[in-house]
XYZ file of C-alpha atoms in Angstrom:
434
model
C 28.725 26.492 -33.600
C 30.017 23.010 -32.929
C 27.910 20.330 -31.386
C 29.577 20.804 -28.004
C 28.787 24.509 -27.942
C 25.063 24.019 -28.511
C 22.697 23.582 -25.564
C 21.658 19.970 -25.116
C 18.062 21.113 -24.811
C 17.021 23.734 -27.303
C 15.780 26.988 -25.815
C 13.541 27.916 -28.761
C 10.848 25.795 -30.376
C 9.717 25.775 -33.962
C 7.324 28.643 -33.370
C 10.064 30.762 -31.901
C 8.624 30.520 -28.401
C 11.167 30.235 -25.612
C 11.174 26.949 -23.708
C 11.132 28.814 -20.420
C 7.908 30.510 -21.481
C 6.390 27.198 -22.575
C 7.209 25.452 -19.330
C 6.235 28.396 -17.173
C 2.665 27.784 -18.302
C 2.639 24.535 -16.319
C 0.994 24.688 -12.968
C 3.581 23.452 -10.471
C 1.138 21.626 -8.234
C 1.739 20.840 -4.607
C -0.504 18.710 -2.420
C -4.075 19.278 -3.450
C -6.976 20.204 -1.227
C -5.248 20.684 2.123
C -1.965 20.500 3.941
C -1.871 16.764 4.458
C 1.340 15.552 6.113
C 3.116 12.864 4.143
C 6.074 10.614 4.645
C 8.194 13.103 2.712
C 7.833 15.493 5.637
C 9.967 13.757 8.207
C 8.722 14.000 11.763
C 5.388 15.565 10.839
C 2.494 14.299 12.902
C -1.023 13.883 11.585
C -3.649 15.752 13.543
C -7.346 14.970 13.695
C -8.226 18.245 11.958
C -5.855 17.556 9.073
C -7.299 14.119 8.439
C -10.836 15.457 8.612
C -9.859 18.197 6.176
C -8.643 15.533 3.770
C -11.911 13.656 4.156
C -13.942 16.781 3.478
C -11.919 17.549 0.346
C -12.429 14.148 -1.295
C -15.447 12.485 -2.837
C -16.113 9.644 -2.421
C -14.466 9.040 0.943
C -15.091 6.443 3.655
C -16.789 7.614 6.867
C -14.777 9.731 9.275
C -11.562 8.120 10.428
C -12.249 9.087 14.019
C -15.875 8.150 14.576
C -17.487 4.705 14.732
C -17.592 3.219 11.240
C -20.815 1.425 10.516
C -20.081 0.575 6.891
C -17.617 -2.104 5.878
C -14.476 -1.426 3.811
C -16.083 -3.151 0.829
C -18.359 -0.146 0.411
C -15.452 1.768 -1.078
C -14.938 -0.709 -3.888
C -18.482 -0.172 -5.142
C -18.062 3.590 -5.457
C -18.045 5.007 -8.986
C -14.811 6.320 -10.427
C -15.519 10.020 -10.847
C -13.536 13.242 -10.496
C -13.606 14.977 -7.137
C -11.986 18.082 -5.697
C -8.654 16.277 -6.026
C -8.956 16.557 -9.830
C -6.394 19.026 -11.152
C -6.046 20.871 -14.436
C -2.590 21.342 -15.899
C -2.246 23.849 -18.695
C 0.714 24.143 -21.016
C 2.574 22.093 -23.547
C 4.831 19.079 -23.113
C 8.243 18.831 -24.672
C 11.901 18.986 -23.730
C 12.751 20.444 -20.339
C 14.272 23.904 -20.433
C 13.194 25.609 -17.257
C 10.329 25.047 -14.827
C 9.794 28.534 -13.475
C 7.579 27.419 -10.623
C 9.992 24.725 -9.499
C 13.170 26.704 -10.004
C 14.888 23.916 -11.936
C 17.581 25.178 -14.285
C 17.811 24.118 -17.903
C 20.250 21.246 -18.396
C 23.081 22.627 -20.536
C 26.352 20.694 -20.608
C 29.608 21.493 -22.365
C 32.550 19.195 -23.085
C 34.454 20.207 -19.957
C 31.580 19.378 -17.635
C 30.739 16.147 -19.440
C 34.306 14.905 -19.032
C 34.417 16.023 -15.406
C 31.240 14.101 -14.564
C 32.558 10.976 -16.261
C 36.013 11.216 -14.669
C 34.431 11.607 -11.214
C 32.249 8.575 -11.807
C 35.128 6.438 -13.080
C 37.254 7.534 -10.125
C 34.831 5.755 -7.764
C 35.365 2.427 -9.550
C 38.362 0.618 -8.107
C 39.555 -1.071 -11.270
C 38.593 1.393 -13.992
C 41.067 3.638 -15.748
C 40.335 7.303 -16.455
C 42.164 7.613 -19.785
C 39.129 7.015 -22.054
C 37.130 9.546 -20.039
C 39.890 12.129 -20.413
C 41.089 11.563 -23.973
C 38.449 9.851 -26.112
C 36.511 12.032 -28.521
C 32.944 12.992 -27.700
C 31.199 11.823 -30.841
C 27.544 12.573 -30.083
C 25.372 14.163 -27.418
C 21.676 13.281 -27.497
C 18.717 14.361 -25.400
C 16.444 11.451 -24.524
C 14.376 12.730 -21.634
C 12.220 10.262 -19.731
C 8.764 10.655 -18.224
C 8.142 8.988 -14.867
C 4.662 8.423 -13.470
C 3.739 7.124 -10.032
C 0.518 6.370 -8.203
C 0.785 5.762 -4.473
C -2.242 4.290 -2.730
C -2.168 4.600 1.047
C -4.425 1.949 2.596
C -5.514 0.784 6.013
C -6.102 -2.932 6.479
C -7.717 -4.453 9.542
C -7.840 -8.048 10.705
C -9.387 -9.611 13.799
C -7.800 -12.582 15.560
C -8.554 -14.388 18.836
C -5.886 -14.923 21.454
C -6.028 -16.875 24.725
C -4.147 -16.884 27.991
C -4.516 -18.787 31.284
C -7.274 -17.326 33.450
C -6.000 -16.518 36.910
C -9.178 -14.985 38.340
C -10.565 -11.478 38.570
C -13.185 -9.473 36.700
C -13.337 -9.411 32.931
C -14.718 -6.975 30.356
C -17.303 -9.108 28.629
C -20.189 -8.468 26.292
C -22.619 -8.486 29.228
C -21.252 -5.114 30.373
C -21.057 -3.309 27.036
C -21.439 -4.052 23.330
C -18.307 -5.363 21.646
C -17.001 -3.002 18.961
C -16.643 -4.172 15.377
C -13.338 -4.174 13.569
C -14.077 -0.895 11.729
C -15.641 0.763 14.772
C -12.387 0.988 16.719
C -11.062 4.504 17.234
C -7.366 4.354 16.348
C -6.587 8.043 15.977
C -3.648 7.752 18.373
C -2.061 5.111 16.149
C -2.634 6.806 12.780
C 0.721 7.301 11.012
C 2.095 9.871 8.603
C 0.522 9.445 5.174
C 2.373 7.372 2.562
C 4.809 5.717 4.951
C 5.902 2.298 3.565
C 4.445 0.236 6.411
C 3.205 0.407 9.973
C 1.446 -2.238 12.065
C -0.511 -1.869 15.286
C -2.129 -4.410 17.621
C -5.099 -3.334 19.723
C -7.070 -5.406 22.210
C -10.765 -5.102 21.403
C -12.714 -3.798 24.432
C -15.472 -5.991 25.880
C -14.442 -9.041 23.872
C -13.213 -11.133 26.810
C -14.799 -14.432 27.852
C -13.844 -17.437 29.972
C -13.802 -20.935 28.477
C -13.012 -24.379 29.817
C -9.501 -25.441 28.923
C -9.742 -27.968 26.052
C -6.425 -29.543 26.942
C -7.453 -30.819 30.371
C -11.265 -30.487 30.110
C -11.225 -28.039 32.998
C -9.422 -30.369 35.439
C -6.190 -28.387 35.549
C -4.065 -31.519 35.115
C -3.439 -34.128 32.435
C -2.382 -37.777 32.476
C 1.387 -38.249 32.703
C 2.664 -39.224 29.247
C 5.609 -41.138 30.730
C 4.101 -43.570 33.230
C 0.490 -43.502 31.987
C 0.968 -43.401 28.268
C -2.116 -44.010 26.114
C -4.476 -43.576 29.059
C -7.783 -41.792 28.473
C -8.275 -38.382 30.119
C -9.396 -38.819 33.710
C -8.110 -42.393 33.974
C -4.648 -42.969 35.369
C -2.707 -45.181 37.782
C -0.782 -43.800 40.702
C 2.462 -45.235 42.011
C 3.755 -46.395 38.647
C 7.475 -47.160 38.968
C 10.163 -47.449 36.307
C 13.348 -49.516 36.171
C 16.407 -47.915 37.702
C 18.802 -47.013 34.868
C 21.849 -47.238 37.152
C 21.511 -50.885 38.267
C 19.153 -52.076 35.542
C 16.606 -53.180 38.144
C 19.006 -55.350 40.257
C 19.233 -52.969 43.169
C 22.961 -53.723 43.290
C 25.959 -52.247 41.550
C 28.625 -54.795 40.428
C 32.320 -53.922 40.808
C 35.405 -55.233 39.003
C 36.605 -57.219 42.037
C 33.387 -59.261 41.946
C 31.723 -57.553 44.902
C 28.330 -55.840 44.896
C 27.052 -52.737 46.646
C 23.592 -51.297 47.140
C 22.530 -48.937 44.331
C 22.273 -45.456 45.780
C 20.022 -44.287 42.968
C 17.127 -46.581 43.862
C 18.231 -47.468 47.424
C 18.393 -51.151 46.484
C 14.779 -51.331 45.252
C 15.614 -51.647 41.573
C 12.836 -49.203 40.686
C 12.471 -45.458 40.883
C 9.462 -43.098 40.725
C 8.449 -41.619 37.394
C 10.798 -38.784 36.594
C 7.972 -36.754 35.022
C 5.232 -36.869 37.674
C 7.014 -38.566 40.597
C 4.508 -41.429 40.142
C 1.457 -39.310 40.905
C 0.061 -40.140 37.481
C -0.847 -36.530 36.691
C 1.017 -33.405 35.647
C -0.062 -29.765 35.518
C -1.748 -28.701 32.289
C 0.603 -26.346 30.505
C -2.186 -24.739 28.470
C -4.089 -23.308 31.428
C -1.214 -23.544 33.925
C -3.356 -25.682 36.226
C -6.273 -23.267 36.437
C -8.636 -25.257 34.257
C -9.898 -22.118 32.440
C -8.733 -19.893 29.621
C -9.367 -16.220 29.053
C -9.976 -15.491 25.364
C -10.174 -12.049 23.770
C -10.026 -10.483 20.330
C -7.105 -8.492 18.967
C -7.376 -6.102 16.049
C -4.296 -6.072 13.817
C -4.158 -2.861 11.797
C -1.673 -2.342 8.969
C -1.062 0.907 7.147
C 0.982 0.668 3.983
C 1.578 2.311 0.634
C 0.899 0.425 -2.580
C 2.937 1.854 -5.445
C 2.431 1.787 -9.192
C 5.366 3.018 -11.255
C 5.639 3.549 -14.964
C 8.404 4.909 -17.194
C 8.124 6.232 -20.737
C 11.596 6.268 -22.269
C 12.806 6.813 -25.808
C 14.848 4.162 -27.575
C 18.014 6.054 -26.683
C 17.418 5.463 -22.955
C 15.815 2.026 -23.229
C 18.900 0.238 -21.887
C 18.776 2.099 -18.554
C 16.862 0.230 -15.802
C 13.602 1.888 -14.735
C 14.733 2.070 -11.107
C 17.461 4.514 -12.123
C 14.849 6.957 -13.413
C 12.613 6.519 -10.356
C 15.522 7.418 -8.090
C 16.665 10.366 -10.197
C 15.691 13.955 -9.479
C 13.490 15.413 -12.205
C 11.046 18.221 -12.855
C 7.618 17.533 -11.389
C 4.826 18.334 -13.829
C 1.911 17.417 -11.568
C 1.319 16.255 -8.009
C -2.289 15.356 -7.270
C -3.435 14.136 -3.890
C -6.995 13.009 -3.242
C -8.952 10.100 -1.863
C -9.062 8.582 -5.356
C -6.874 10.214 -7.973
C -8.067 10.675 -11.523
C -5.823 11.154 -14.558
C -4.160 14.553 -14.766
C -5.275 16.831 -17.572
C -2.865 18.874 -19.676
C -4.653 21.278 -22.012
C -2.513 20.680 -25.094
C -0.650 17.449 -24.437
C -2.335 14.266 -25.593
C 0.822 12.324 -24.724
C 0.877 13.357 -21.054
C -2.861 12.823 -20.686
C -2.510 9.324 -22.098
C 0.538 8.585 -19.966
C -1.265 9.725 -16.800
C -4.271 7.572 -17.676
C -2.030 4.545 -18.139
C -0.506 5.044 -14.698
C -3.937 5.365 -13.079
C -5.210 2.311 -14.986
C -2.459 0.190 -13.427
C -3.592 1.033 -9.892
C -2.559 -1.656 -7.416
C -5.283 -4.022 -6.203
C -6.633 -3.142 -2.777
C -7.409 -6.140 -0.510
C -11.059 -6.613 0.413
C -10.116 -6.274 4.085
C -8.681 -2.788 3.481
C -9.868 0.698 2.598
C -8.147 3.512 0.771
C -7.183 6.508 2.885
C -5.518 8.658 0.245
C -3.799 8.547 -3.140
C -0.983 10.594 -4.620
C -0.328 10.804 -8.366
C 2.799 12.430 -9.782
C 4.271 12.859 -13.233
C 7.843 14.028 -13.631
C 10.213 14.487 -16.511
C 13.789 13.391 -15.898
C 16.456 15.098 -18.038
C 18.583 12.406 -19.683
C 21.617 13.063 -21.852
C 23.248 10.236 -23.765
C 26.917 10.772 -24.601
C 28.806 8.598 -27.080
C 32.631 8.617 -27.022
C 34.840 7.123 -29.708
C 38.495 6.263 -30.246
C 39.591 4.769 -33.559
C 37.133 1.934 -34.168
C 35.939 1.642 -30.583
C 33.085 3.404 -28.820
C 30.992 3.391 -25.663
C 28.018 5.360 -24.339
C 26.985 6.650 -20.933
C 24.106 8.676 -19.549
C 23.838 11.830 -17.463
C 20.559 11.514 -15.619
C 18.430 13.899 -13.597
C 18.804 17.444 -12.372
C 21.573 16.265 -10.043
C 23.489 14.953 -13.093
C 24.201 11.412 -11.985
C 26.221 9.275 -14.385
C 24.955 5.857 -15.383
C 27.438 3.650 -17.220
C 26.928 0.053 -18.192
C 29.611 -2.627 -18.096
C 31.066 -1.754 -21.484
C 33.562 0.850 -20.246
C 36.751 0.160 -22.277
C 39.377 0.525 -19.530
C 38.758 -2.142 -16.900
C 41.694 -3.879 -15.276
C 39.668 -6.780 -13.941
C 38.044 -7.669 -17.283
C 34.782 -8.072 -15.401
C 36.116 -10.962 -13.307
C 36.133 -9.248 -9.894
C 33.343 -7.532 -7.928
C 35.322 -4.261 -7.917
C 35.266 -4.145 -4.130
C 31.540 -3.525 -4.142
C 31.381 -5.095 -0.701
C 32.827 -1.832 0.653
C 29.533 -0.151 -0.198
C 27.391 -2.846 1.401
């Protein structure tokens, strides 16, 4: 059998065991513990019961999301790192992907016809590439260099308290004298809680019973300030009324000179040569813009709540796939070996795979730092294997390589394709895809 007639991924291992049997021993894990809606389920809303179910299935976990929280978010950071119900066991053996029975992913087997078709289709989308090498060059080698991709997503909630002010126009206020002001982590924000693992969401909530009235610092409660035009450099409360300024039309003469030598009364100042202050009309005071003339400010606290997902990504690639950027593998469709979801994920355990256990531990060890003003709501840890086939094509003394990546068989080709009409000097009309 020639090299093109052999499967790219062998179906039988050294012990004679079929790859489909080996990979069927993997537990194809979904979300662990409960049906927790995530950002991957578009339009799914999070109910109170579902969040409470997640809290009950995780240890340790912060106090209930929907009851007053007495403890601070820092209490989470002091919790020990120990397995909880989110800890999953994964039996089986790691190796080359043939077939994941639970996931229904077919074994990646490519022949020469399909390899050329994939390459020709890819080249056809490049405006200045020729298809002749893809159609006629000899396929010299086909290598399997599958890649393992690990991710750890940490969904956090961060809260911040700020004080805002506005002019007080009268009326009753909700102050501390009527009811105790709630702390930042005591606010019930169940109506604002988003779908888990969304990239980012921000909410602003006015804290009840945090209002108070203060004297305006800009005018010291007077409601007006000294005019900066006609009473410049005057101390607050001291000003002069009736300050006049020189008329800009007649330069203080009161008369307008004409070319024939005659004069006429200046209509701008009515012949007086001076005009009232344009800012305050010579009253000496202007309305305070801070309090809008009321003399008092209403201050209150606003809680800014941000939900976001912190991501840790790691790729383990062989030397054959080392030239492919990691982002290509993260975007590719692969076979998921584990999917753990818990309050704090621990490394996945594969019964007879030291490599996968070590790889999972490395991903967990690189967990993103959580700000001290935030708490962890949930984590999701996945490990996938992405089928990668490296194809080398030759013609005389020339050669180039490309990759067929993922279960969807996307082609990745670097800039060394031999038939390029622009010689790399034009952007290949990439702006059409912008």
